[in-house]
Coordinates of C-alpha atoms and ligand atoms in Angstrom, one line a residue:
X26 CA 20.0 103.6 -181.7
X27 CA 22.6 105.5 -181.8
X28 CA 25.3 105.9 -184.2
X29 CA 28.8 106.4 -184.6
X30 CA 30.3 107.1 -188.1
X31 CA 33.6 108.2 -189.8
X32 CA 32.9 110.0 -192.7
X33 CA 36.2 109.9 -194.8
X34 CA 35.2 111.8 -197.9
X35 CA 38.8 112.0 -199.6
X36 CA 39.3 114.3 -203.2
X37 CA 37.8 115.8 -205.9
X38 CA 34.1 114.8 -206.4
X39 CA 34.6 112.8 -202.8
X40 CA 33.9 116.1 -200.7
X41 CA 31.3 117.2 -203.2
X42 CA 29.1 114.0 -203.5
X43 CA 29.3 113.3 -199.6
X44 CA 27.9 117.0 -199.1
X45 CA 24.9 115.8 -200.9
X46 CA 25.0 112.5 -198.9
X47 CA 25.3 113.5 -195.3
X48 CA 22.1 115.7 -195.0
X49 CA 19.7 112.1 -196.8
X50 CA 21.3 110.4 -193.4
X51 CA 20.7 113.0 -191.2
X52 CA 17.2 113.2 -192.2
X53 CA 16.3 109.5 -192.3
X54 CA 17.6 109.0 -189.1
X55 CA 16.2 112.0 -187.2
X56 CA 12.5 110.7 -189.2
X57 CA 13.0 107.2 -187.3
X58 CA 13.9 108.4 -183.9
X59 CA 17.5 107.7 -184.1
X60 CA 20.7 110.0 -183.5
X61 CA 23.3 110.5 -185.1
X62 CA 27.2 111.3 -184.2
X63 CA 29.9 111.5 -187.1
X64 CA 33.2 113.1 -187.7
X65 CA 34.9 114.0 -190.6
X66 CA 38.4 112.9 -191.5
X67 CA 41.2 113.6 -194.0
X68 CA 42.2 110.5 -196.0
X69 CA 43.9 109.7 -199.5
X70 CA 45.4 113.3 -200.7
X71 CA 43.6 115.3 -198.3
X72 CA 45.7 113.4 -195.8
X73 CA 49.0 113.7 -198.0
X74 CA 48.4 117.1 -198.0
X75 CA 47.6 118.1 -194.4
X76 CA 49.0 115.1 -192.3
X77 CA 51.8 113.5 -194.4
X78 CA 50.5 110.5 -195.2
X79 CA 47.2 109.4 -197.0
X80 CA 45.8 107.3 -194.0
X81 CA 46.6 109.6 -191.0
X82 CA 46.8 108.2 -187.4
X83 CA 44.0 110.0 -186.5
X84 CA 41.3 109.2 -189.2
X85 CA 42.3 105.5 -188.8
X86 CA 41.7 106.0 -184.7
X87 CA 38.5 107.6 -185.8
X88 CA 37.9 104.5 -188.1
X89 CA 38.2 102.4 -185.0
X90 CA 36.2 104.5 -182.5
X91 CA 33.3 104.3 -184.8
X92 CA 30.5 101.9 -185.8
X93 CA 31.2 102.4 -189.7
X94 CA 33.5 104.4 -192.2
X95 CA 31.6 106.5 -195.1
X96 CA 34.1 107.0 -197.4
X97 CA 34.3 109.3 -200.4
X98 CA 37.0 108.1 -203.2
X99 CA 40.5 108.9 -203.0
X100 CA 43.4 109.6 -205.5
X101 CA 43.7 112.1 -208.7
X102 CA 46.3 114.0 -211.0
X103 CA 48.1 116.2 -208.2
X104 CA 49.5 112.6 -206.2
X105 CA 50.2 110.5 -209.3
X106 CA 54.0 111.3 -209.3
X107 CA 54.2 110.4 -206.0
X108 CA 55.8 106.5 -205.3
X109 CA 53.3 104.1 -205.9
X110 CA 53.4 102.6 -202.3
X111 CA 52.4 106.4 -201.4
X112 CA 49.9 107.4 -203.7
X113 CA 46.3 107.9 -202.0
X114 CA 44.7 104.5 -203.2
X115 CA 46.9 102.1 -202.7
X116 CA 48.5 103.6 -198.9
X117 CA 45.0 104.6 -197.4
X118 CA 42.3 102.2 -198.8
X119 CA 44.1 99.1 -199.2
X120 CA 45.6 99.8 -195.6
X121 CA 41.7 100.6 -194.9
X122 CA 40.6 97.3 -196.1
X123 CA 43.4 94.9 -194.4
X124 CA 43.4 96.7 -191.2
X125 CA 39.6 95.7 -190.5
X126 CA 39.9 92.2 -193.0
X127 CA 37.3 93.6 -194.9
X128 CA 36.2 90.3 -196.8
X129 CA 33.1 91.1 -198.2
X130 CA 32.6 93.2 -201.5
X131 CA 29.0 93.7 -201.7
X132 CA 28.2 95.3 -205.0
X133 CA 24.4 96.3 -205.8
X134 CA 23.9 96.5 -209.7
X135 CA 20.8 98.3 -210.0
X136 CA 19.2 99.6 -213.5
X137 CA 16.6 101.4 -212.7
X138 CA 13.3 100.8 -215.3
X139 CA 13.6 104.7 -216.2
X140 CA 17.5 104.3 -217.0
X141 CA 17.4 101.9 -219.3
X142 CA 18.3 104.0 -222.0
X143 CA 22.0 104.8 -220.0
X144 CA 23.1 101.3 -220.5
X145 CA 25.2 99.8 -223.4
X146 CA 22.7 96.8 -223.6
X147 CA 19.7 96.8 -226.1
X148 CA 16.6 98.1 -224.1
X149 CA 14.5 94.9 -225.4
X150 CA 17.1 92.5 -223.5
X151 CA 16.9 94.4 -220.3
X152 CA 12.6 95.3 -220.0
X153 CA 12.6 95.3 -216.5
X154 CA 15.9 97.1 -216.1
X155 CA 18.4 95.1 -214.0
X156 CA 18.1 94.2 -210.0
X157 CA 21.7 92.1 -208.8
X158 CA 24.4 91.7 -205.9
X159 CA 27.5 90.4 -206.9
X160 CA 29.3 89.1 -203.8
X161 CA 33.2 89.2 -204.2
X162 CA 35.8 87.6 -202.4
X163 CA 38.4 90.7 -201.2
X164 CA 40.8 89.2 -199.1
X165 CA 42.2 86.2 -200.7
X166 CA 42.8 84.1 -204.0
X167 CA 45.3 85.2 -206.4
X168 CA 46.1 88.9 -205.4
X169 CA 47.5 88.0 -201.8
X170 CA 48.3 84.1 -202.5
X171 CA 52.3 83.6 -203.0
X172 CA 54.1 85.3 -205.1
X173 CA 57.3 85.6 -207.0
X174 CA 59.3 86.2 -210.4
X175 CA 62.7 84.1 -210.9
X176 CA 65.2 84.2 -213.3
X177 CA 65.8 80.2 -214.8
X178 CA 69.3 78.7 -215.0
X179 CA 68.5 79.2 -218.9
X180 CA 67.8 83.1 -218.6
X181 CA 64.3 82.9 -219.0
X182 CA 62.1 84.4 -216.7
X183 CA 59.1 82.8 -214.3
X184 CA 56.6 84.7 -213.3
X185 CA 53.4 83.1 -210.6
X186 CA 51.0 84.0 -208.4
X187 CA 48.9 81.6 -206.3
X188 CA 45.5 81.3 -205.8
X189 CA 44.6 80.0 -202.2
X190 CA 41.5 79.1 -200.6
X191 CA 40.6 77.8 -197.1
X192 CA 37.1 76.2 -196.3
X193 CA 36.6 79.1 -194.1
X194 CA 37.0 82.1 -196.0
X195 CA 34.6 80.4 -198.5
X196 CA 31.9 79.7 -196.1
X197 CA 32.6 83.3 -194.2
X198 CA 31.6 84.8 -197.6
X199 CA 29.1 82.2 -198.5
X200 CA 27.2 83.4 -195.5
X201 CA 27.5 87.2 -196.5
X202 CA 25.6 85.8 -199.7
X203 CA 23.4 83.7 -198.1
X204 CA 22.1 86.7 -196.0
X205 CA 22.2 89.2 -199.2
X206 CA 19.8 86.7 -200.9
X207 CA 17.3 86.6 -198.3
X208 CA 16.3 89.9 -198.2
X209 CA 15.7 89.4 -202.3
X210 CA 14.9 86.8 -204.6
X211 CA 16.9 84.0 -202.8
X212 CA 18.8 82.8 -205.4
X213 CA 22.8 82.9 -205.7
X214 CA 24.8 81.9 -208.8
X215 CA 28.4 80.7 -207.4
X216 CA 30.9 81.4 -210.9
X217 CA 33.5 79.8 -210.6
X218 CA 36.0 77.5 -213.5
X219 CA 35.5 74.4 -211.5
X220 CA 36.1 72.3 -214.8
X221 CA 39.9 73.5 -214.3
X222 CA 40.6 75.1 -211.1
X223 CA 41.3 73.0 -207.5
X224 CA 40.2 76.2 -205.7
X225 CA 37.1 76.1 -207.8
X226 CA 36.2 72.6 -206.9
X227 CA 36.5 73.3 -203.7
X228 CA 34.2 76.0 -203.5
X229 CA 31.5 74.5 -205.1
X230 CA 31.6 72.0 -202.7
X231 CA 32.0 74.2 -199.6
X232 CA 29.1 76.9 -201.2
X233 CA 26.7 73.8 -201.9
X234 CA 27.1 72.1 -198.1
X235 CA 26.5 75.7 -196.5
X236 CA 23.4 76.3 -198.5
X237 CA 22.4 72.7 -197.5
X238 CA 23.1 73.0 -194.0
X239 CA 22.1 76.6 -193.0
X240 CA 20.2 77.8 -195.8
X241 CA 17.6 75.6 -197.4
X242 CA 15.9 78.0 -198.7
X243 CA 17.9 79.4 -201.3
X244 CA 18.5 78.1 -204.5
X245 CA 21.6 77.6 -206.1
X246 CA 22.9 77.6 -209.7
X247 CA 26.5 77.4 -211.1
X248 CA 28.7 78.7 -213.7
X249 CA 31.6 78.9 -215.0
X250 CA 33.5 82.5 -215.4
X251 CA 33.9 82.5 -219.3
X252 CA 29.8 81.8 -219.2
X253 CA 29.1 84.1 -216.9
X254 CA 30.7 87.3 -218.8
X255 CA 28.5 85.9 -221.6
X256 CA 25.3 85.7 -219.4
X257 CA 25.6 89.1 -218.1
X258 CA 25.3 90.9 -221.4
X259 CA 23.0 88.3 -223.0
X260 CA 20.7 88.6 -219.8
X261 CA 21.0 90.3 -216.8
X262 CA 18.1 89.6 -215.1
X263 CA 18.7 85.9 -214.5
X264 CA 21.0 87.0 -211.8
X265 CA 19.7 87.8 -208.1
X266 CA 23.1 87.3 -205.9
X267 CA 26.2 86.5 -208.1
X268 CA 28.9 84.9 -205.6
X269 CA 32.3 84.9 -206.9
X270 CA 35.7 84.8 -206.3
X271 CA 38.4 88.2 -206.0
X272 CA 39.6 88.2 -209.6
X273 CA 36.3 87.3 -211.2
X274 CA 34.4 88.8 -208.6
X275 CA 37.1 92.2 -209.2
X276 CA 36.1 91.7 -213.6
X277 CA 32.3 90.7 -213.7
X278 CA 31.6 93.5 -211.0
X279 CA 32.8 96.4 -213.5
X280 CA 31.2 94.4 -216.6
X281 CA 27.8 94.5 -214.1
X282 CA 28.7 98.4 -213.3
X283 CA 28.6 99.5 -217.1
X284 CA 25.5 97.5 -217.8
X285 CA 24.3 99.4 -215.0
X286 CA 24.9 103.1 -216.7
X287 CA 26.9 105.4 -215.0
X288 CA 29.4 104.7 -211.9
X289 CA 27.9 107.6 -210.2
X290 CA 24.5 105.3 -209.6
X291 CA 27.1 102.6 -208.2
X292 CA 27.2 102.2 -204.1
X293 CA 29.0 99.5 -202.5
X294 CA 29.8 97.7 -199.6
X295 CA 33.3 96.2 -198.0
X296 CA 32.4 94.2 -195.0
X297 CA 34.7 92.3 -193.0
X298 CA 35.1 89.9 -189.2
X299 CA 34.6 93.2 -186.7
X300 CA 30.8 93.7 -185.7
X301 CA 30.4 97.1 -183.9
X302 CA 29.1 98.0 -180.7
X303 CA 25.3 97.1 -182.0
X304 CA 26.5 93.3 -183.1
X305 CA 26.0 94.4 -187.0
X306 CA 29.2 94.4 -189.3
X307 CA 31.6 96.7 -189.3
X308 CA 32.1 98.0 -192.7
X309 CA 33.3 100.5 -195.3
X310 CA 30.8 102.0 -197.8
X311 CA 31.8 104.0 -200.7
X312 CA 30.7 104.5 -204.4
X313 CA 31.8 102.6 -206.4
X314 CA 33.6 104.7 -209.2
X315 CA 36.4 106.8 -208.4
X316 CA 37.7 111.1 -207.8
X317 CA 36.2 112.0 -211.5
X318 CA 39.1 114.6 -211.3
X319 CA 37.4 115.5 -215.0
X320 CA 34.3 117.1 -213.4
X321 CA 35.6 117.8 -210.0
X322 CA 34.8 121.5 -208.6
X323 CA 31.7 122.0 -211.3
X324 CA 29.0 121.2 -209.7
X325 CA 28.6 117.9 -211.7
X326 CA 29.3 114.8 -210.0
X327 CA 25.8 112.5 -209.7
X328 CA 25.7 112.4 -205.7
X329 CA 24.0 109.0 -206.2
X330 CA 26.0 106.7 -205.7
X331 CA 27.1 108.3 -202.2
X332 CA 23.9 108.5 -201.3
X333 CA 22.7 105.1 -202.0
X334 CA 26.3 104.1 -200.2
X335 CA 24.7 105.7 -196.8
X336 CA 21.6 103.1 -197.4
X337 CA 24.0 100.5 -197.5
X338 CA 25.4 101.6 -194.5
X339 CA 22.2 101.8 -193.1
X340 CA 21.1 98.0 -193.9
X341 CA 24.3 96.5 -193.2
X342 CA 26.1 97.9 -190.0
X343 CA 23.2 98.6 -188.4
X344 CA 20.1 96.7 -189.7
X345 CA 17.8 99.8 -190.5
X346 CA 16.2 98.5 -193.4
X347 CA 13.4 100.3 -193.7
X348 CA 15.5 103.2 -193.8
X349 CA 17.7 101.5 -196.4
X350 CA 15.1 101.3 -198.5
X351 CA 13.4 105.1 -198.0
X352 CA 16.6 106.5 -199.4
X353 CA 16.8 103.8 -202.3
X354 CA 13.2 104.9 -202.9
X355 CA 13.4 108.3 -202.8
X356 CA 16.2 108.2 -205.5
X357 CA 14.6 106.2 -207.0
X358 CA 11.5 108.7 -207.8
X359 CA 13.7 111.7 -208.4
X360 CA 14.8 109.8 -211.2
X361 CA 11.8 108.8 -212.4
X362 CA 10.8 112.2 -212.3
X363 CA 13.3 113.2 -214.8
X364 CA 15.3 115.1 -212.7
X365 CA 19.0 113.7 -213.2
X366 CA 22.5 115.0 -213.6
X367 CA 24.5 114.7 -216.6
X368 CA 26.0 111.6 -216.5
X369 CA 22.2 109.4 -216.3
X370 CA 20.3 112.3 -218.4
X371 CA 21.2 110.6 -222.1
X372 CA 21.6 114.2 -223.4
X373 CA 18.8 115.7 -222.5
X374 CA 18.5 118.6 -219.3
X375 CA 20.9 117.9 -216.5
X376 CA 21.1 119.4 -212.8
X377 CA 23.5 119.6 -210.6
X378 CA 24.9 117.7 -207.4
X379 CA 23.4 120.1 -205.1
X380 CA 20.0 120.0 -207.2
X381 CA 20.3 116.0 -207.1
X382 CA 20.8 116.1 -203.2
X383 CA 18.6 118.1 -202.4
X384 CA 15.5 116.4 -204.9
X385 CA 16.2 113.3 -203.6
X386 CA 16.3 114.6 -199.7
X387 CA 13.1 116.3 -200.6
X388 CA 11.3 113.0 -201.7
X389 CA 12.9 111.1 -199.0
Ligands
NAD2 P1 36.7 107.6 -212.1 O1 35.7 106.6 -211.6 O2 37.0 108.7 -211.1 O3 36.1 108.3 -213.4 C1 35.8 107.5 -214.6 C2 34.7 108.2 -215.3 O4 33.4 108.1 -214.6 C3 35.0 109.7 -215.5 O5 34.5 110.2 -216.8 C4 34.1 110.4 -214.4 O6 33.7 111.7 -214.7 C5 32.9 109.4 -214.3 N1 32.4 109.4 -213.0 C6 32.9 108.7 -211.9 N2 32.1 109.0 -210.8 C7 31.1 109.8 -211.2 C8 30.0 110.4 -210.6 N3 29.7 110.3 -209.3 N4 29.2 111.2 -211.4 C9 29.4 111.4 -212.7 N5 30.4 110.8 -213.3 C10 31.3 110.1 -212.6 O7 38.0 106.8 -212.6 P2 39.4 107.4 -213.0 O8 39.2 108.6 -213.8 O9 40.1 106.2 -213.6 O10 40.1 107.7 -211.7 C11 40.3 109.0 -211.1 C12 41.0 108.9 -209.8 O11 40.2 108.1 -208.9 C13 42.3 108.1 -209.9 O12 43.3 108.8 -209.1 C14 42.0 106.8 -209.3 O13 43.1 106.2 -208.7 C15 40.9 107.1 -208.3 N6 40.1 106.0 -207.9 C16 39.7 105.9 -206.6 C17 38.8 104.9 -206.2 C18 38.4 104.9 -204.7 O14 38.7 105.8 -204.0 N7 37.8 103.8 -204.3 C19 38.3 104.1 -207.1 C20 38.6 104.2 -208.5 C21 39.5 105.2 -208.8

C-alpha cells in the first residue's frame, strides 16, 4: 500500500513531538513492505506567521490530496491577543474538522499496568490499569444546534442553545462504535440522561436497534451522565467502548484523560464521511493535549501521545493493524522498562523527547 499523509505539526511541542513521531512511521511501514509519501505543512501559528492565516490554502489542499492529516497541536501565548475568530485553534482545527465533517472522536484511554502510580485514582481500584474508547459525537448536539440570546419585553435576558439529533448521525456514530468494539472486548456503554432528555430517548432507541440489527455480537449497557462521571472514578475498568454524545462525550473524555496520567500518553482520532483512495476513513489524528507552551523548546514534551496518534492512523485510515499495535507495543515496553519522560516518571529519572523517540523506535 501506499500512503499519502499530511503531516500538520503546528507550535511549540507540535514540531517537537512529531519529530519523534515520523521516524516510528517510517520504520513500521518500511518493516511491512509498504511506502510511504508525506508532506509537511504550516497550520495554527505557524501558518499565522508565514501565510496569514492559521489554515493556509495550501496545507488544506494538502489535506485534501492526502489519505490522512497527522496533526501536531496548535495555539499558544504569542496568538492569544489576536481576535478570537483568528486565533490558531479555533480558525484552523475547527475549520479542519467541518471541512471533512469529522464526526467521530475516537479517544483511547489507556493506563498502562506500569503507570499506575501517574493517575489520581488509588492503585487498588485500578489493578489492572485501565484499557477504554470513548466514542464522542463531534458534529452535532448542543454546540452547533440553534442558537440565540434575546432581550425580554421585561429586560431580562434569554439565553438557549439546542440540542439536535437525527437518526442518522446516531447510527453513523453508532457504527464507528460498533466497529471500535470489535476489535476489543465487544462491549459499549451508550451514556446518555434518557430519564430527561428527548434526544436521549431517542438515541437509546436508535443505538439499541443498530446493535440488534447489524451487530449481535456486542453487548450493550446504559447509563446515565451523572452515573457515569461517578463510574469512571469508582471503576474504570468496567468500561470497554463508552459511546456518548458531544457535550458528555467533550466532559467524560478529559475526566477518562486524567485517570489516564499524563495528556502526553493521550492519542486520538477525529474521523468523519470521506474514505480515501484505499476505502478506509479519512481522518485527523492528533494527541490529545495541547502546545505545552510551558515546556516547549526543552527537550521535554513525552512524544507519546504523537506516536501512539500515528498507530491510530495506521488502524483507522488504512487498516494496518498489526502495525497499529507494533508501535502500541513498543511504547508500551519502553515504558515498562523505566525509561520515561518527566511528565509519566512520578519523580524519579526522566529523559527526554528525543531519548523517548528514539527508545521506543528502537523496541519497535
Ligand atoms: P496543554 O495541553 O498544552 O498543557 C496542559 C499541561 O499538560 C501543561 O502542563 C503541559 O506541559 C502538559 N502537557 C501537554 N502535553 C504534554 C506532553 N506531550 N508532554 C508532557 N506534558 C504535556 O494545555 P494548555 O496549556 O491549556 O494550552 C496551551 C495551548 O495549546 C493553548 O494555546 C491552547 O489553545 C492549545 N491547545 C491546542 C489543542 C490542539 O491543537 N488540539 C488542544 C488543547 C489546547
Amino acid at each position: 500500500m501506499h500512503l499519502k499523509i499530511a503531516v500538520l505539526p503546528g507550535d511549540y511541542i507540535g514540531p517537537e513531538v512529531m519529530a519523534a513521531a515520523l521516524p516510528v512511521l517510517e520504520a513500521v511501514l518500511k518493516k511491512s513492505g509498504h511506502t510511504l509519501e508525506h508532506s509537511t505543512h504550516d497550520v495554527g501559528g505557524a501558518g499565522i506567521d508565514n501565510h496569514g492565516k492559521a489554515l493556509p490554502d495550501s496545507t488544506l489542499e494538502a489535506c485534501r490530496a492526502a489519505d490522512a492529516i497527522l496533526f501536531g497541536s496548535v495555539g499558544g501565548p504569542k496568538w492569544e491577543k489576536l481576535p478570537p475568530a483568528e486565533q490558531p485553534e479555533r480558525a484552523s482545527l475547527l475549520p479542519l474538522r467541518k471541512h471533512f465533517t469529522l464526526y467521530a472522536n475516537v479517544r483511547p484511554g489507556l493506563l498502562l499496568k506500569n503507570l499506575i502510580d501517574t493517575s489520581p485514582i488509588r492503585p487498588d481500584r485500578i489493578p489492572n490499569g485501565v484499557d477504554m474508547v470513548c466514542i464522542r459525537e463531534l458534529t452535532g448536539g448542543l454546540y452547533f444546534g440553534p442558537k440565540s440570546t434575546t432581550t425580554l419585553a421585561d429586560g431580562d435576558i434569554e439565553a438557549i442553545d439546542t440540542m439536535v439529533y437525527r437518526k442518522s448521525e446516531i447510527e453513523r456514530i453508532t457504527d464507528v462504535a460498533i466497529a471500535t468494539a470489535r476489535g476489543r472486548r465487544k462491549h459499549i456503554t451508550l451514556v446518555d440522561k434518557a430519564n430527561v432528555l428527548q434526544t436521549s430517548v431517542l438515541w437509546r432507541k436508535v443505538v439499541a436497534d443498530r446493535l440488534k440489527a447489524t451487530a449481535p455480537d456486542i453487548t450493550l449497557a446504559v447509563m446515565y451522565i451523572d452515573n457515569a462521571a461517578m463510574q469512571l472514578v469508582l471503576k474504570p475498568s468496567q468500561f470497554d467502548v463508552l459511546l456518548t454524545e458531544n457535550m458528555f462525550g467533550d466532559i467524560l473524555s478529559d475526566e477518562m484523560a486524567v485517570i489516564c496520567g499524563s495528556l502526553g500518553m493521550m492519542a486520538s482520532a477525529s474521523l468523519g464521511l470521506n474514505r480515501n483512495r484505499h476505502g478506509y476513513g479519512y481522518g485527523l489524528f492528533e494527541p490529545s493535549g495541547g502546545t505545552a507552551p510551558d515546556i516547549a523548546g526543552q527537550d521535554k514534551a513525552n512524544p507519546c501521545a504523537q506516536i501512539l496518534s500515528v498507530a491510530l492512523m495506521l488502524r483507522h485510515s488504512f487498516g494496518l493493524e498489526t502495525e497499529a499495535k507494533s508501535i502500541e507495543a513498543a511504547v508500551e515496553k519502553t515504558i515498562a522498562e523505566g525509561i520515561r519522560t518527566a511528565d509519566i516518571a512520578a519523580g524519579g529519572k526522566a529523559v527526554g523527547t528525543k531519548a523517548m523517540g528514539a527508545a521506543i523506535l528502537a523496541r519497535l
